[in-house]
Amino acid sequence: MILGIGNDLIDIRRVEQSIERFGTRFLDRVFTDVERAKSDKRAARAASYAKRFAAKEACAKALGTGLNHGVYWRDMGVVNLPGGKPTMNLTGGALARLQAITPAGMTAQIDLTITDDFPLAQAFVIISANPAPSA
């Protein structure tokens, strides 16, 4: 059962300008430590940050709140599963919202795809609910 779908498209140059203008103040406000460590190692640093920015926007839309109702930038972080597949790690208000929209007896799953082709970065998020495993 699909609980929410979100997408976002962003100009990589816009993120690059924000990094140049605001530096660590911008990065600390928007990105988790895991995201920063990963993006700072990339040759295409701004594109890496832009994809993660788009993923946060898409996730907030899929949650049905946007960046509102207690959902903040750093409550949503792009992480990679052991095989490399990206997904979202939610904390704080984003996690609370996810729990609120997930029906009883179900487990939420977040599927994420991110891509970039200069000058654009794009993300799609699908939040679905699956039957919880039997104990």
PDB file of C-alpha atoms in Angstrom:
ATOM      1  CA  MET A   1       0.000   0.000   0.000  1.00  0.00           C
ATOM      2  CA  ILE A   2       1.475   3.362  -1.017  1.00  0.00           C
ATOM      3  CA  LEU A   3       1.367   5.960   1.756  1.00  0.00           C
ATOM      4  CA  GLY A   4       3.043   8.808  -0.095  1.00  0.00           C
ATOM      5  CA  ILE A   5       4.939   9.825  -3.215  1.00  0.00           C
ATOM      6  CA  GLY A   6       7.215  12.809  -3.601  1.00  0.00           C
ATOM      7  CA  ASN A   7       9.586  14.148  -6.222  1.00  0.00           C
ATOM      8  CA  ASP A   8      11.884  17.128  -6.575  1.00  0.00           C
ATOM      9  CA  LEU A   9      14.056  18.680  -9.253  1.00  0.00           C
ATOM     10  CA  ILE A  10      16.762  21.218  -8.391  1.00  0.00           C
ATOM     11  CA  ASP A  11      19.404  23.201 -10.226  1.00  0.00           C
ATOM     12  CA  ILE A  12      22.823  22.056  -8.974  1.00  0.00           C
ATOM     13  CA  ARG A  13      24.149  25.591  -9.465  1.00  0.00           C
ATOM     14  CA  ARG A  14      21.654  26.864  -6.874  1.00  0.00           C
ATOM     15  CA  VAL A  15      23.083  24.502  -4.240  1.00  0.00           C
ATOM     16  CA  GLU A  16      26.624  25.389  -5.297  1.00  0.00           C
ATOM     17  CA  GLN A  17      25.829  29.101  -4.824  1.00  0.00           C
ATOM     18  CA  SER A  18      24.365  28.435  -1.371  1.00  0.00           C
ATOM     19  CA  ILE A  19      27.516  26.544  -0.364  1.00  0.00           C
ATOM     20  CA  GLU A  20      29.718  29.383  -1.653  1.00  0.00           C
ATOM     21  CA  ARG A  21      27.628  32.092  -0.002  1.00  0.00           C
ATOM     22  CA  PHE A  22      26.797  30.497   3.362  1.00  0.00           C
ATOM     23  CA  GLY A  23      29.413  27.734   3.697  1.00  0.00           C
ATOM     24  CA  THR A  24      29.175  25.517   6.750  1.00  0.00           C
ATOM     25  CA  ARG A  25      26.178  27.436   8.083  1.00  0.00           C
ATOM     26  CA  PHE A  26      24.114  26.130   5.145  1.00  0.00           C
ATOM     27  CA  LEU A  27      25.628  22.643   5.240  1.00  0.00           C
ATOM     28  CA  ASP A  28      25.143  22.263   9.012  1.00  0.00           C
ATOM     29  CA  ARG A  29      21.529  23.451   8.813  1.00  0.00           C
ATOM     30  CA  VAL A  30      20.442  21.129   6.000  1.00  0.00           C
ATOM     31  CA  PHE A  31      22.620  18.006   5.911  1.00  0.00           C
ATOM     32  CA  THR A  32      23.384  15.217   8.384  1.00  0.00           C
ATOM     33  CA  ASP A  33      26.955  14.311   9.318  1.00  0.00           C
ATOM     34  CA  VAL A  34      26.691  11.147   7.201  1.00  0.00           C
ATOM     35  CA  GLU A  35      25.566  13.139   4.154  1.00  0.00           C
ATOM     36  CA  ARG A  36      28.331  15.681   4.623  1.00  0.00           C
ATOM     37  CA  ALA A  37      31.023  13.023   4.940  1.00  0.00           C
ATOM     38  CA  LYS A  38      29.827  11.305   1.769  1.00  0.00           C
ATOM     39  CA  SER A  39      29.360  14.472  -0.309  1.00  0.00           C
ATOM     40  CA  ASP A  40      32.631  16.087   0.758  1.00  0.00           C
ATOM     41  CA  LYS A  41      34.530  13.084  -0.675  1.00  0.00           C
ATOM     42  CA  ARG A  42      32.914  13.412  -4.109  1.00  0.00           C
ATOM     43  CA  ALA A  43      34.593  15.082  -7.076  1.00  0.00           C
ATOM     44  CA  ALA A  44      31.170  16.487  -8.049  1.00  0.00           C
ATOM     45  CA  ARG A  45      30.568  17.820  -4.516  1.00  0.00           C
ATOM     46  CA  ALA A  46      27.762  20.263  -5.379  1.00  0.00           C
ATOM     47  CA  ALA A  47      25.907  17.607  -7.412  1.00  0.00           C
ATOM     48  CA  SER A  48      26.125  15.188  -4.494  1.00  0.00           C
ATOM     49  CA  TYR A  49      24.688  17.778  -2.117  1.00  0.00           C
ATOM     50  CA  ALA A  50      22.005  18.742  -4.655  1.00  0.00           C
ATOM     51  CA  LYS A  51      20.807  15.139  -4.976  1.00  0.00           C
ATOM     52  CA  ARG A  52      20.524  14.881  -1.213  1.00  0.00           C
ATOM     53  CA  PHE A  53      18.701  18.217  -1.027  1.00  0.00           C
ATOM     54  CA  ALA A  54      16.215  16.992  -3.654  1.00  0.00           C
ATOM     55  CA  ALA A  55      15.767  13.728  -1.729  1.00  0.00           C
ATOM     56  CA  LYS A  56      14.856  15.640   1.437  1.00  0.00           C
ATOM     57  CA  GLU A  57      12.317  17.757  -0.454  1.00  0.00           C
ATOM     58  CA  ALA A  58      10.822  14.657  -2.092  1.00  0.00           C
ATOM     59  CA  CYS A  59      10.658  12.831   1.238  1.00  0.00           C
ATOM     60  CA  ALA A  60       8.930  15.765   2.951  1.00  0.00           C
ATOM     61  CA  LYS A  61       6.352  15.769   0.142  1.00  0.00           C
ATOM     62  CA  ALA A  62       5.838  12.014   0.457  1.00  0.00           C
ATOM     63  CA  LEU A  63       5.269  12.460   4.199  1.00  0.00           C
ATOM     64  CA  GLY A  64       2.516  14.917   3.308  1.00  0.00           C
ATOM     65  CA  THR A  65       3.901  17.779   5.377  1.00  0.00           C
ATOM     66  CA  GLY A  66       6.611  19.449   3.367  1.00  0.00           C
ATOM     67  CA  LEU A  67       9.131  21.141   5.642  1.00  0.00           C
ATOM     68  CA  ASN A  68       6.454  21.994   8.163  1.00  0.00           C
ATOM     69  CA  HIS A  69       4.609  20.491  11.131  1.00  0.00           C
ATOM     70  CA  GLY A  70       7.814  19.608  12.977  1.00  0.00           C
ATOM     71  CA  VAL A  71       9.627  18.085   9.984  1.00  0.00           C
ATOM     72  CA  TYR A  72      13.087  19.632   9.590  1.00  0.00           C
ATOM     73  CA  TRP A  73      15.921  19.232   7.074  1.00  0.00           C
ATOM     74  CA  ARG A  74      18.183  17.186   9.334  1.00  0.00           C
ATOM     75  CA  ASP A  75      15.299  14.850  10.317  1.00  0.00           C
ATOM     76  CA  MET A  76      15.730  13.252   6.884  1.00  0.00           C
ATOM     77  CA  GLY A  77      19.055  11.863   5.756  1.00  0.00           C
ATOM     78  CA  VAL A  78      20.105   9.925   2.670  1.00  0.00           C
ATOM     79  CA  VAL A  79      21.901   6.708   3.611  1.00  0.00           C
ATOM     80  CA  ASN A  80      23.007   3.744   1.561  1.00  0.00           C
ATOM     81  CA  LEU A  81      22.102   0.157   2.329  1.00  0.00           C
ATOM     82  CA  PRO A  82      24.993  -2.374   2.330  1.00  0.00           C
ATOM     83  CA  GLY A  83      24.461  -3.093  -1.388  1.00  0.00           C
ATOM     84  CA  GLY A  84      24.639   0.641  -2.192  1.00  0.00           C
ATOM     85  CA  LYS A  85      20.905   1.281  -2.672  1.00  0.00           C
ATOM     86  CA  PRO A  86      19.953   4.716  -1.328  1.00  0.00           C
ATOM     87  CA  THR A  87      17.155   5.171   1.174  1.00  0.00           C
ATOM     88  CA  MET A  88      16.136   7.698   3.808  1.00  0.00           C
ATOM     89  CA  ASN A  89      16.901   7.541   7.520  1.00  0.00           C
ATOM     90  CA  LEU A  90      14.245   9.484   9.425  1.00  0.00           C
ATOM     91  CA  THR A  91      14.520  10.932  12.925  1.00  0.00           C
ATOM     92  CA  GLY A  92      12.669  13.528  15.009  1.00  0.00           C
ATOM     93  CA  GLY A  93       9.543  15.017  13.465  1.00  0.00           C
ATOM     94  CA  ALA A  94       9.962  13.140  10.185  1.00  0.00           C
ATOM     95  CA  LEU A  95      10.042   9.800  11.991  1.00  0.00           C
ATOM     96  CA  ALA A  96       7.031  10.806  14.092  1.00  0.00           C
ATOM     97  CA  ARG A  97       5.099  11.691  10.923  1.00  0.00           C
ATOM     98  CA  LEU A  98       6.097   8.391   9.275  1.00  0.00           C
ATOM     99  CA  GLN A  99       4.854   6.490  12.314  1.00  0.00           C
ATOM    100  CA  ALA A 100       1.600   8.480  12.295  1.00  0.00           C
ATOM    101  CA  ILE A 101       0.814   7.625   8.655  1.00  0.00           C
ATOM    102  CA  THR A 102       1.784   3.953   8.907  1.00  0.00           C
ATOM    103  CA  PRO A 103      -1.269   1.772   9.625  1.00  0.00           C
ATOM    104  CA  ALA A 104      -1.220  -0.525  12.655  1.00  0.00           C
ATOM    105  CA  GLY A 105       0.289  -3.919  11.909  1.00  0.00           C
ATOM    106  CA  MET A 106       2.274  -2.531   8.989  1.00  0.00           C
ATOM    107  CA  THR A 107       5.931  -1.607   8.503  1.00  0.00           C
ATOM    108  CA  ALA A 108       6.925   1.447   6.475  1.00  0.00           C
ATOM    109  CA  GLN A 109       9.371   1.149   3.596  1.00  0.00           C
ATOM    110  CA  ILE A 110      11.028   4.133   1.913  1.00  0.00           C
ATOM    111  CA  ASP A 111      12.243   3.720  -1.653  1.00  0.00           C
ATOM    112  CA  LEU A 112      14.448   6.464  -3.073  1.00  0.00           C
ATOM    113  CA  THR A 113      16.041   7.103  -6.412  1.00  0.00           C
ATOM    114  CA  ILE A 114      18.392  10.026  -7.010  1.00  0.00           C
ATOM    115  CA  THR A 115      20.168  11.163 -10.139  1.00  0.00           C
ATOM    116  CA  ASP A 116      21.904  14.146 -11.652  1.00  0.00           C
ATOM    117  CA  ASP A 117      22.687  15.397 -15.117  1.00  0.00           C
ATOM    118  CA  PHE A 118      24.244  18.847 -14.903  1.00  0.00           C
ATOM    119  CA  PRO A 119      22.725  21.297 -14.268  1.00  0.00           C
ATOM    120  CA  LEU A 120      19.879  19.308 -12.671  1.00  0.00           C
ATOM    121  CA  ALA A 121      19.522  16.853  -9.792  1.00  0.00           C
ATOM    122  CA  GLN A 122      16.358  14.863  -9.199  1.00  0.00           C
ATOM    123  CA  ALA A 123      14.881  12.591  -6.530  1.00  0.00           C
ATOM    124  CA  PHE A 124      11.780  10.412  -6.219  1.00  0.00           C
ATOM    125  CA  VAL A 125      10.542   8.955  -2.925  1.00  0.00           C
ATOM    126  CA  ILE A 126       7.842   6.341  -2.458  1.00  0.00           C
ATOM    127  CA  ILE A 127       6.714   5.483   1.055  1.00  0.00           C
ATOM    128  CA  SER A 128       4.794   2.239   1.271  1.00  0.00           C
ATOM    129  CA  ALA A 129       3.423   0.046   4.044  1.00  0.00           C
ATOM    130  CA  ASN A 130       3.907  -3.699   4.133  1.00  0.00           C
ATOM    131  CA  PRO A 131       2.550  -6.249   6.606  1.00  0.00           C
ATOM    132  CA  ALA A 132       4.768  -6.410   9.671  1.00  0.00           C
ATOM    133  CA  PRO A 133       6.658  -9.683  10.056  1.00  0.00           C
ATOM    134  CA  SER A 134       5.085 -12.156  12.485  1.00  0.00           C
ATOM    135  CA  ALA A 135       6.843 -12.440  15.827  1.00  0.00           C
TER     136      ALA A 135
END
